[in-house]
Short mmCIF file of C-alpha atoms in Angstrom, two decimals:
data_model
loop_
_atom_site.label_atom_id
_atom_site.label_comp_id
_atom_site.label_asym_id
_atom_site.label_seq_id
_atom_site.Cartn_x
_atom_site.Cartn_y
_atom_site.Cartn_z
CA UNK A 27 19.29 -96.35 51.35
CA UNK A 28 18.61 -92.79 53.40
CA UNK A 29 21.08 -89.99 53.24
CA UNK A 30 22.61 -88.29 56.82
CA UNK A 31 21.23 -85.04 56.71
CA UNK A 32 24.52 -84.12 58.67
CA UNK A 33 26.71 -84.65 56.39
CA UNK A 34 25.06 -82.74 53.96
CA UNK A 35 24.54 -79.90 56.62
CA UNK A 36 27.96 -79.84 57.33
CA UNK A 37 30.18 -81.04 54.55
CA UNK A 38 33.77 -81.55 54.50
CA UNK A 39 35.89 -78.49 53.04
CA UNK A 40 36.82 -78.85 49.55
CA UNK A 41 39.17 -76.98 47.12
CA UNK A 42 36.27 -77.16 43.90
CA UNK A 43 33.90 -74.22 44.88
CA UNK A 44 31.57 -73.24 42.61
CA UNK A 45 33.13 -70.15 41.94
CA UNK A 46 36.98 -72.39 41.12
CA UNK A 47 34.34 -74.93 38.90
CA UNK A 48 33.18 -71.47 36.74
CA UNK A 49 37.16 -70.23 36.94
CA UNK A 50 38.35 -73.47 35.44
CA UNK A 51 35.40 -74.22 33.07
CA UNK A 52 36.06 -70.26 31.52
CA UNK A 53 40.04 -71.36 31.06
CA UNK A 54 39.53 -74.72 28.99
CA UNK A 55 36.77 -72.84 26.80
CA UNK A 56 39.03 -70.06 26.37
CA UNK A 57 41.60 -72.31 25.59
CA UNK A 58 39.19 -74.30 22.85
CA UNK A 59 38.82 -71.04 21.39
CA UNK A 60 42.26 -69.68 21.31
CA UNK A 61 42.65 -72.58 19.39
CA UNK A 62 40.02 -71.56 16.41
CA UNK A 63 41.64 -67.89 16.47
CA UNK A 64 45.17 -69.46 16.38
CA UNK A 65 44.52 -71.69 13.08
CA UNK A 66 43.12 -68.47 11.79
CA UNK A 67 45.95 -66.25 12.09
CA UNK A 68 48.34 -65.34 9.63
CA UNK A 69 51.39 -66.78 11.68
CA UNK A 70 50.17 -70.10 11.79
CA UNK A 71 47.38 -70.30 8.87
CA UNK A 72 50.01 -68.55 6.43
CA UNK A 73 50.02 -67.68 3.08
CA UNK A 74 50.48 -69.67 -0.12
CA UNK A 75 53.15 -70.70 -2.00
CA UNK A 76 52.99 -68.04 -5.07
CA UNK A 77 55.18 -67.22 -8.56
CA UNK A 78 55.55 -63.37 -10.09
CA UNK A 79 54.99 -62.81 -13.81
CA UNK A 80 58.85 -62.47 -13.82
CA UNK A 81 59.42 -65.65 -12.67
CA UNK A 82 60.38 -65.61 -8.65
CA UNK A 83 58.75 -67.86 -6.78
CA UNK A 84 58.09 -67.64 -2.71
CA UNK A 85 57.84 -71.07 -0.40
CA UNK A 86 54.55 -69.13 1.38
CA UNK A 87 54.67 -69.68 5.00
CA UNK A 88 52.51 -71.24 7.74
CA UNK A 89 50.41 -74.64 6.62
CA UNK A 90 49.50 -72.86 3.45
CA UNK A 91 52.65 -73.09 2.28
CA UNK A 92 54.34 -75.89 3.89
CA UNK A 93 51.47 -78.55 2.38
CA UNK A 94 51.25 -76.11 -0.87
CA UNK A 95 47.48 -75.72 0.02
CA UNK A 96 45.15 -73.82 -2.50
CA UNK A 97 42.33 -71.69 -1.08
CA UNK A 98 40.01 -74.29 -0.85
CA UNK A 99 41.81 -76.97 1.06
CA UNK A 100 43.18 -74.24 3.66
CA UNK A 101 39.44 -73.60 3.90
CA UNK A 102 38.93 -77.07 4.84
CA UNK A 103 41.30 -77.09 7.27
CA UNK A 104 39.75 -74.38 9.25
CA UNK A 105 36.33 -75.80 9.21
CA UNK A 106 37.05 -79.26 9.48
CA UNK A 107 36.88 -79.30 13.50
CA UNK A 108 33.34 -78.52 12.38
CA UNK A 109 32.48 -81.86 10.97
CA UNK A 110 33.82 -83.79 14.34
CA UNK A 111 31.81 -81.39 16.57
CA UNK A 112 28.62 -81.38 14.86
CA UNK A 113 28.84 -85.53 14.84
CA UNK A 114 30.16 -85.66 18.40
CA UNK A 115 28.24 -83.45 20.61
CA UNK A 116 24.35 -85.62 20.45
CA UNK A 117 26.51 -88.98 21.26
CA UNK A 118 28.40 -87.43 24.14
CA UNK A 119 25.05 -85.52 25.05
CA UNK A 120 23.25 -88.78 25.38
CA UNK A 121 25.91 -90.91 27.01
CA UNK A 122 25.77 -88.25 30.08
CA UNK A 123 22.58 -89.96 30.62
CA UNK A 124 24.60 -93.02 32.02
CA UNK A 125 28.44 -91.93 32.45
CA UNK A 126 28.48 -89.49 34.82
CA UNK A 127 29.41 -86.02 32.61
CA UNK A 128 32.32 -84.85 34.18
CA UNK A 129 34.22 -87.60 33.06
CA UNK A 130 32.91 -87.50 29.62
CA UNK A 131 34.39 -83.87 29.86
CA UNK A 132 37.53 -85.50 30.29
CA UNK A 133 37.61 -87.97 27.94
CA UNK A 134 36.77 -85.12 25.23
CA UNK A 135 39.43 -82.98 26.63
CA UNK A 136 42.14 -85.85 26.41
CA UNK A 137 40.90 -85.67 22.79
CA UNK A 138 41.39 -82.59 22.19
CA UNK A 139 45.17 -82.42 23.79
CA UNK A 140 45.99 -85.19 21.29
CA UNK A 141 44.26 -83.78 18.87
CA UNK A 142 46.24 -80.60 18.73
CA UNK A 143 49.75 -82.33 19.76
CA UNK A 144 48.61 -84.26 16.22
CA UNK A 145 48.33 -80.97 14.12
CA UNK A 146 51.61 -80.01 15.37
CA UNK A 147 52.84 -83.43 13.43
CA UNK A 148 51.00 -83.35 11.06
CA UNK A 149 52.58 -84.33 7.26
CA UNK A 150 50.10 -83.28 4.66
CA UNK A 151 46.25 -82.44 4.34
CA UNK A 152 45.08 -85.15 4.87
CA UNK A 153 46.95 -85.61 8.34
CA UNK A 154 45.90 -82.44 9.47
CA UNK A 155 42.34 -82.25 8.03
CA UNK A 156 41.89 -85.31 10.31
CA UNK A 157 43.02 -84.12 13.79
CA UNK A 158 40.70 -81.07 13.42
CA UNK A 159 38.35 -83.04 13.32
CA UNK A 160 39.32 -84.78 15.93
CA UNK A 161 39.43 -81.46 18.06
CA UNK A 162 36.12 -81.39 16.66
CA UNK A 163 35.06 -84.35 18.52
CA UNK A 164 37.71 -83.08 22.12
CA UNK A 165 35.55 -79.86 21.87
CA UNK A 166 32.03 -81.91 21.83
CA UNK A 167 31.97 -83.18 25.41
CA UNK A 168 32.78 -79.74 26.63
CA UNK A 169 30.07 -77.82 24.57
CA UNK A 170 27.36 -79.93 25.47
CA UNK A 171 27.90 -80.29 29.27
CA UNK A 172 29.60 -77.63 30.48
CA UNK A 173 26.84 -75.11 30.57
CA UNK A 174 24.91 -77.56 32.44
CA UNK A 175 27.14 -78.29 35.58
CA UNK A 176 27.51 -73.89 35.53
CA UNK A 177 23.84 -73.53 35.84
CA UNK A 178 23.80 -76.44 37.93
CA UNK A 179 26.25 -74.55 40.32
CA UNK A 180 25.70 -70.82 39.62
CA UNK A 181 24.24 -68.83 42.78
CA UNK A 182 20.02 -69.13 42.21
CA UNK A 183 20.20 -65.29 41.67
CA UNK A 184 23.46 -64.82 38.93
CA UNK A 185 22.79 -68.13 36.94
CA UNK A 186 21.97 -65.69 33.74
CA UNK A 187 25.50 -63.86 34.99
CA UNK A 188 27.68 -67.07 35.34
CA UNK A 189 26.66 -68.03 31.98
CA UNK A 190 27.92 -64.86 30.72
CA UNK A 191 31.19 -64.57 32.02
CA UNK A 192 31.63 -68.47 30.27
CA UNK A 193 30.33 -67.49 27.15
CA UNK A 194 32.33 -64.02 27.10
CA UNK A 195 35.72 -66.16 26.80
CA UNK A 196 34.38 -67.10 23.27
CA UNK A 197 35.15 -63.82 21.60
CA UNK A 198 38.07 -62.95 23.82
CA UNK A 199 39.41 -66.66 22.97
CA UNK A 200 39.48 -66.04 19.28
CA UNK A 201 41.18 -62.73 19.82
CA UNK A 202 43.91 -63.87 22.13
CA UNK A 203 44.37 -67.11 19.49
CA UNK A 204 44.85 -64.22 16.12
CA UNK A 205 47.67 -62.94 18.77
CA UNK A 206 48.91 -66.18 20.18
CA UNK A 207 49.24 -67.54 16.55
CA UNK A 208 50.96 -64.68 15.43
CA UNK A 209 53.30 -64.41 17.61
CA UNK A 210 54.36 -68.35 18.27
CA UNK A 211 53.60 -68.90 14.59
CA UNK A 212 55.93 -65.73 13.41
CA UNK A 213 58.53 -66.29 15.78
CA UNK A 214 59.39 -70.20 15.96
CA UNK A 215 57.01 -72.01 13.63
CA UNK A 216 52.97 -72.95 13.22
CA UNK A 217 53.97 -76.02 15.02
CA UNK A 218 54.67 -74.93 18.14
CA UNK A 219 51.80 -72.95 18.08
CA UNK A 220 49.62 -76.45 18.72
CA UNK A 221 51.94 -78.02 20.63
CA UNK A 222 51.33 -74.69 23.06
CA UNK A 223 47.53 -75.74 22.66
CA UNK A 224 47.96 -79.06 23.44
CA UNK A 225 50.72 -78.16 26.84
CA UNK A 226 47.47 -75.92 28.42
CA UNK A 227 44.87 -77.96 28.05
CA UNK A 228 46.47 -81.14 29.08
CA UNK A 229 46.49 -79.89 33.11
CA UNK A 230 42.85 -79.51 32.43
CA UNK A 231 42.62 -83.41 30.79
CA UNK A 232 44.21 -84.64 33.48
CA UNK A 233 41.91 -83.35 36.19
CA UNK A 234 38.79 -84.74 34.43
CA UNK A 235 40.06 -87.96 35.34
CA UNK A 236 41.60 -87.56 39.08
CA UNK A 237 39.29 -85.30 40.56
CA UNK A 238 36.36 -87.11 42.26
CA UNK A 239 33.32 -86.41 39.36
CA UNK A 240 30.79 -84.24 39.68
CA UNK A 241 27.11 -85.15 39.76
CA UNK A 242 25.39 -83.51 36.95
CA UNK A 243 21.03 -82.30 38.24
CA UNK A 244 18.73 -84.58 36.91
CA UNK A 245 21.48 -87.47 35.24
CA UNK A 246 21.56 -90.75 37.77
CA UNK A 247 24.83 -92.90 36.56
CA UNK A 248 26.05 -95.79 39.36
CA UNK A 249 26.78 -96.45 42.49
CA UNK A 250 30.03 -94.57 42.01
CA UNK A 251 28.08 -91.35 42.26
CA UNK A 252 28.25 -91.77 46.27
CA UNK A 253 24.98 -90.14 47.97
CA UNK A 254 23.23 -89.43 45.15
CA UNK A 255 21.18 -92.06 44.19
CA UNK A 256 19.13 -94.79 45.91
CA UNK A 257 19.37 -98.72 45.93
CA UNK A 258 16.44 -98.56 43.78
CA UNK A 259 18.69 -96.56 41.32
CA UNK A 260 21.50 -97.98 41.48
CA UNK A 261 20.30 -101.86 40.90
CA UNK A 262 18.60 -100.58 37.63
CA UNK A 263 22.08 -98.71 36.56
CA UNK A 264 23.88 -102.13 37.40
CA UNK A 265 21.53 -104.14 35.30
CA UNK A 266 21.99 -101.72 32.66
CA UNK A 267 25.22 -102.16 32.19
CA UNK A 268 25.49 -106.42 32.63
CA UNK A 269 25.11 -105.91 28.35
CA UNK A 270 27.21 -104.12 26.03
CA UNK A 271 23.85 -105.61 23.10
CA UNK A 272 21.35 -103.93 25.59
CA UNK A 273 23.06 -100.79 26.51
CA UNK A 274 23.59 -99.65 22.85
CA UNK A 275 20.04 -100.40 22.09
CA UNK A 276 18.61 -98.65 25.07
CA UNK A 277 20.96 -95.66 24.60
CA UNK A 278 19.72 -95.16 20.54
CA UNK A 279 15.61 -95.73 21.53
CA UNK A 280 16.38 -93.32 24.53
CA UNK A 281 18.36 -90.75 22.09
CA UNK A 282 15.45 -90.84 19.94
CA UNK A 283 12.95 -90.27 22.49
CA UNK A 284 14.88 -87.21 24.28
CA UNK A 285 15.19 -85.62 20.13
CA UNK A 286 11.48 -86.53 20.27
CA UNK A 287 10.80 -84.69 23.37
CA UNK A 288 13.02 -82.09 21.99
CA UNK A 289 11.00 -81.46 18.78
CA UNK A 290 7.83 -80.61 20.58
CA UNK A 291 8.83 -78.54 22.75
CA UNK A 292 7.33 -75.07 21.40
CA UNK A 293 9.52 -72.79 23.10
CA UNK A 294 12.83 -74.53 22.31
CA UNK A 295 12.08 -74.89 19.15
CA UNK A 296 11.29 -70.95 18.61
CA UNK A 297 14.42 -70.36 20.91
CA UNK A 298 16.66 -72.50 18.10
CA UNK A 299 15.31 -71.29 14.94
CA UNK A 300 15.83 -66.74 16.19
CA UNK A 301 20.11 -68.90 17.96
CA UNK A 302 20.02 -70.08 13.60
CA UNK A 303 19.16 -66.52 12.74
CA UNK A 304 21.37 -64.68 14.52
CA UNK A 305 24.50 -67.04 14.47
CA UNK A 306 23.52 -66.54 10.54
CA UNK A 307 24.68 -62.98 10.62
CA UNK A 308 27.11 -63.66 13.24
CA UNK A 309 28.72 -65.96 11.01
CA UNK A 310 29.15 -63.90 8.34
CA UNK A 311 30.24 -61.05 9.79
CA UNK A 312 33.54 -62.52 11.61
CA UNK A 313 34.36 -63.69 8.01
CA UNK A 314 33.50 -61.14 5.87
CA UNK A 315 34.12 -58.31 8.37
CA UNK A 316 37.19 -57.13 7.43
CA UNK A 317 36.84 -57.27 3.61
CA UNK A 318 33.80 -56.00 3.49
CA UNK A 319 35.60 -52.42 6.50
CA UNK A 320 38.36 -52.62 3.48
CA UNK A 321 36.04 -52.21 0.70
CA UNK A 322 33.66 -49.91 2.09
CA UNK A 323 35.63 -47.42 4.24
CA UNK A 324 39.19 -48.11 2.34
CA UNK A 325 40.09 -48.87 6.35
CA UNK A 326 44.12 -49.94 6.43
CA UNK A 327 44.09 -51.87 9.60
CA UNK A 328 40.44 -53.28 9.20
CA UNK A 329 41.08 -56.97 10.76
CA UNK A 330 42.21 -55.13 13.91
CA UNK A 331 39.48 -52.49 13.92
CA UNK A 332 36.17 -54.59 13.32
CA UNK A 333 38.28 -57.71 16.03
CA UNK A 334 38.55 -54.48 18.34
CA UNK A 335 35.12 -53.71 18.10
CA UNK A 336 33.40 -57.70 17.86
CA UNK A 337 36.13 -57.85 21.15
CA UNK A 338 34.45 -55.19 23.08
CA UNK A 339 30.50 -55.74 22.06
CA UNK A 340 30.93 -59.26 22.58
CA UNK A 341 32.79 -58.78 26.21
CA UNK A 342 30.79 -55.78 27.25
CA UNK A 343 27.26 -57.10 25.39
CA UNK A 344 27.55 -60.74 27.05
CA UNK A 345 28.10 -59.97 30.70
CA UNK A 346 25.94 -57.04 30.42
CA UNK A 347 22.80 -58.61 28.62
CA UNK A 348 23.19 -61.67 31.56
CA UNK A 349 22.94 -59.63 34.41
CA UNK A 350 20.18 -57.41 33.40
CA UNK A 351 18.05 -60.65 33.10
CA UNK A 352 19.11 -61.58 36.09
CA UNK A 353 18.00 -58.05 37.47
CA UNK A 354 14.73 -58.76 35.91
CA UNK A 355 14.39 -62.23 37.21
CA UNK A 356 15.79 -64.75 35.00
CA UNK A 357 12.19 -66.64 33.70
CA UNK A 358 11.81 -67.86 30.37
CA UNK A 359 9.30 -64.75 29.13
CA UNK A 360 11.77 -62.07 30.56
CA UNK A 361 14.86 -63.94 28.73
CA UNK A 362 12.65 -63.65 24.85
CA UNK A 363 11.79 -60.18 26.09
CA UNK A 364 15.15 -59.32 26.07
CA UNK A 365 16.36 -61.44 23.11
CA UNK A 366 14.19 -59.88 21.18
CA UNK A 367 14.21 -56.11 22.07
CA UNK A 368 18.12 -56.21 22.23
CA UNK A 369 18.65 -57.96 18.76
CA UNK A 370 16.03 -55.25 16.88
CA UNK A 371 17.81 -52.57 18.42
CA UNK A 372 21.02 -53.72 17.79
CA UNK A 373 19.65 -54.36 14.20
CA UNK A 374 18.76 -51.17 13.92
CA UNK A 375 22.52 -49.49 15.07
CA UNK A 376 23.94 -51.93 12.97
CA UNK A 377 22.06 -51.07 9.99
CA UNK A 378 22.33 -47.87 10.27
CA UNK A 379 26.00 -48.28 10.71
CA UNK A 380 26.33 -49.61 6.98
CA UNK A 381 23.97 -46.30 6.09
CA UNK A 382 27.41 -43.86 6.79
CA UNK A 383 29.85 -43.12 4.79
CA UNK A 384 32.00 -41.62 7.36
CA UNK A 385 34.31 -44.28 9.21
CA UNK A 386 34.02 -42.82 13.23
CA UNK A 387 30.35 -42.73 12.44
CA UNK A 388 30.41 -46.32 11.28
CA UNK A 389 32.94 -47.26 14.28
CA UNK A 390 30.04 -45.63 17.06
CA UNK A 391 27.05 -47.27 15.65
CA UNK A 392 28.56 -50.73 14.79
CA UNK A 393 30.00 -51.18 18.47
CA UNK A 394 26.67 -49.90 19.62
CA UNK A 395 24.58 -52.39 17.87
CA UNK A 396 27.60 -55.51 18.23
CA UNK A 397 26.89 -54.68 22.02
CA UNK A 398 23.30 -54.89 21.88
CA UNK A 399 23.30 -58.21 19.72
CA UNK A 400 26.03 -59.79 21.69
CA UNK A 401 23.89 -59.21 25.18
CA UNK A 402 21.26 -62.20 24.27
CA UNK A 403 24.41 -64.77 24.28
CA UNK A 404 23.51 -65.34 28.19
CA UNK A 405 19.36 -65.36 27.59
CA UNK A 406 19.58 -67.63 24.59
CA UNK A 407 21.68 -70.18 26.32
CA UNK A 408 19.04 -69.70 29.89
CA UNK A 409 16.22 -70.89 27.64
CA UNK A 410 17.83 -73.62 25.93
CA UNK A 411 18.87 -74.87 29.59
CA UNK A 412 15.77 -74.21 31.39
CA UNK A 413 13.11 -74.88 28.93
CA UNK A 414 13.72 -78.39 29.19
CA UNK A 415 13.65 -81.05 32.36
CA UNK A 416 17.71 -81.59 33.87
CA UNK A 417 18.16 -84.62 31.73
CA UNK A 418 17.50 -83.32 28.44
CA UNK A 419 20.08 -80.50 29.19
CA UNK A 420 22.86 -82.13 27.60
CA UNK A 421 21.15 -82.85 24.62
CA UNK A 422 19.70 -79.43 24.72
CA UNK A 423 22.97 -77.21 24.38
CA UNK A 424 24.17 -80.36 21.69
CA UNK A 425 21.35 -80.07 19.35
CA UNK A 426 21.24 -75.96 19.89
CA UNK A 427 25.00 -76.28 18.99
CA UNK A 428 24.69 -78.69 16.48
CA UNK A 429 21.44 -76.35 14.67
CA UNK A 430 23.28 -72.67 14.87
CA UNK A 431 26.00 -74.36 12.99
CA UNK A 432 24.62 -76.87 10.69
CA UNK A 433 21.99 -73.58 9.79
CA UNK A 434 23.24 -70.59 10.58
CA UNK A 435 27.31 -69.84 10.06
CA UNK A 436 28.45 -72.32 8.50
CA UNK A 437 25.92 -71.87 4.70
CA UNK A 438 25.89 -68.14 5.69
CA UNK A 439 29.64 -67.37 4.64
CA UNK A 440 29.37 -69.13 1.09
CA UNK A 441 25.96 -67.44 0.57
CA UNK A 442 26.98 -63.71 1.19
CA UNK A 443 29.85 -64.41 -0.69
CA UNK A 444 27.19 -65.27 -3.50
CA UNK A 445 25.39 -62.25 -2.81
CA UNK A 446 28.60 -60.25 -3.43
CA UNK A 447 29.50 -61.78 -6.34
CA UNK A 448 25.92 -61.01 -8.09
CA UNK A 449 25.41 -57.26 -6.78
CA UNK A 450 29.59 -56.37 -6.22
CA UNK A 451 28.73 -54.31 -3.84
CA UNK A 452 29.77 -54.82 0.23
CA UNK A 453 27.39 -51.98 1.49
CA UNK A 454 24.29 -53.80 0.02
CA UNK A 455 25.40 -57.25 0.76
CA UNK A 456 26.48 -56.12 4.43
CA UNK A 457 22.77 -54.45 4.58
CA UNK A 458 20.87 -57.36 3.37
CA UNK A 459 22.94 -59.74 5.63
CA UNK A 460 22.19 -57.25 8.57
CA UNK A 461 18.50 -57.29 7.88
CA UNK A 462 17.77 -61.16 9.00
CA UNK A 463 19.00 -59.69 12.41
CA UNK A 464 15.33 -58.36 12.38
CA UNK A 465 14.13 -61.88 11.62
CA UNK A 466 15.60 -63.29 14.45
CA UNK A 467 14.27 -60.39 17.04
CA UNK A 468 10.87 -61.75 15.21
CA UNK A 469 11.27 -65.36 15.93
CA UNK A 470 12.02 -64.23 19.66
CA UNK A 471 9.32 -61.97 20.01
CA UNK A 472 6.42 -64.85 19.28
CA UNK A 473 8.11 -66.50 22.14
CA UNK A 474 7.15 -64.19 24.62
CA UNK A 475 3.38 -65.54 24.10
CA UNK A 476 3.55 -68.66 24.03
CA UNK A 477 3.08 -70.83 27.33
CA UNK A 478 6.45 -71.58 29.38
CA UNK A 479 7.41 -73.42 32.29
CA UNK A 480 10.57 -73.27 33.64
CA UNK A 481 11.26 -76.72 34.33
CA UNK A 482 14.94 -76.97 36.10
CA UNK A 483 13.36 -78.66 39.21
CA UNK A 484 11.62 -81.84 37.21
CA UNK A 485 12.67 -85.30 37.12
CA UNK A 486 15.14 -84.63 39.88
CA UNK A 487 13.29 -86.66 42.65
CA UNK A 488 15.55 -89.52 42.76
CA UNK A 489 19.18 -86.88 43.27
CA UNK A 490 19.96 -86.10 46.89
CA UNK A 491 19.30 -82.72 48.06
CA UNK A 492 23.08 -82.06 47.77
CA UNK A 493 22.63 -81.30 43.98
CA UNK A 494 19.75 -78.41 45.03
CA UNK A 495 21.89 -76.16 46.70
CA UNK A 496 24.87 -75.44 44.62
CA UNK A 497 26.08 -72.10 45.92
CA UNK A 498 25.90 -73.40 49.10
CA UNK A 499 27.53 -77.12 48.91
CA UNK A 500 31.18 -77.54 47.54
CA UNK A 501 31.23 -79.26 44.79
CA UNK A 502 33.71 -81.95 45.08
CA UNK A 503 33.57 -83.53 48.83
CA UNK A 504 37.02 -84.64 50.13
CA UNK A 505 34.90 -87.55 52.06
CA UNK A 506 31.98 -88.93 50.41
CA UNK A 507 28.63 -88.46 52.40
CA UNK A 508 27.98 -91.60 54.41
CA UNK A 509 24.51 -93.35 55.10
CA UNK A 510 22.47 -94.37 57.47
CA UNK A 511 20.54 -97.86 56.85
#
């Protein structure tokens, strides 16, 4: 079946243009991370029940007070979403080869919406912990699939910048979540903060089902994606879906083959190893930073000051690093050059900041360091997307996310806590932690010398040319492309 060139050169107008896709995905990402910030805020998380020596007891506030949680159980609730995220991310990435990824995002956002509403309706520790796990499942589809969609549809000269704008929503969303959770939780109750998140996400979940599904580069699904596959691929897809048992077996076999391909890709492995070391520091910074700042510099407003530095550094660094890579010419070797250089000098500034006893010197040096280390967000994800062939990009993003959490920020907080218990000096603990940035810079530096190839255009021979010009063609047609026999 041939594609009518006229229908491709003169597409019907569409509201869902690439820039609007970026805006929608950024808003979804923002809501995801507003949830992360909200559950950590004092207005939602609250304080535990306590009694003074004189026998005066307090009922506490928020989730901790209502469910009478100790600090351990409270910590479980705040990180329970990670279980669902880590388990579901590879599953959604694997399913993207057989089920349209845009619909998978709709499914994930629907689960997220129901899960956060369930958090608001929870009655005890176990119910809210279960709902938090489902929140992670809901996030998983979006984490795995959003970046490949953005990469497909961004203008060629601005791909990294678009990714940078998308990832900028992470620190921004968390900061907004702190404020949102504090205001809503403190005024009308913590449950309503979760209900508000469900209302915010619901339109996007509906959008995932009512809009014509997007086709992701390198993916072949079924004949419902008009103009994207030829007859042979459509027939093969139909046969593959005829038996659930065969489908499941094929999915599992394909998953292990894809995992093997990722593990054998030296560029991908080096990139993720550097990202793990980097996230080890960032994760511990986010958890212990205010406490360390308060101890070293006697900050009365450590939460606000440290959070403000992180937000400014995150926004300026993420966008700045992405734009610089685009100006350098977005290639994998250039990405590694930027990753290693920015992380190395960022490590120097952050390390130096903790060496000074003056608060103002610390703030200036640490802010510069944060801007530099956050400049890696666009380039590191660019490498994840372009070092593998298009059909592996969802799994590449999923396994990168799983790896940086399992080996990075999840163990870093307790390990730094253990270190502090032994040295009992936050300045020394902070300096030892920050030195891990040098390890990340060294790992990424080795990537410069490895043979690399941008595989963005591989395994896409069967995909229509409409996918090859995302910055020209609208994403969603009002009319399907007609085919000439």
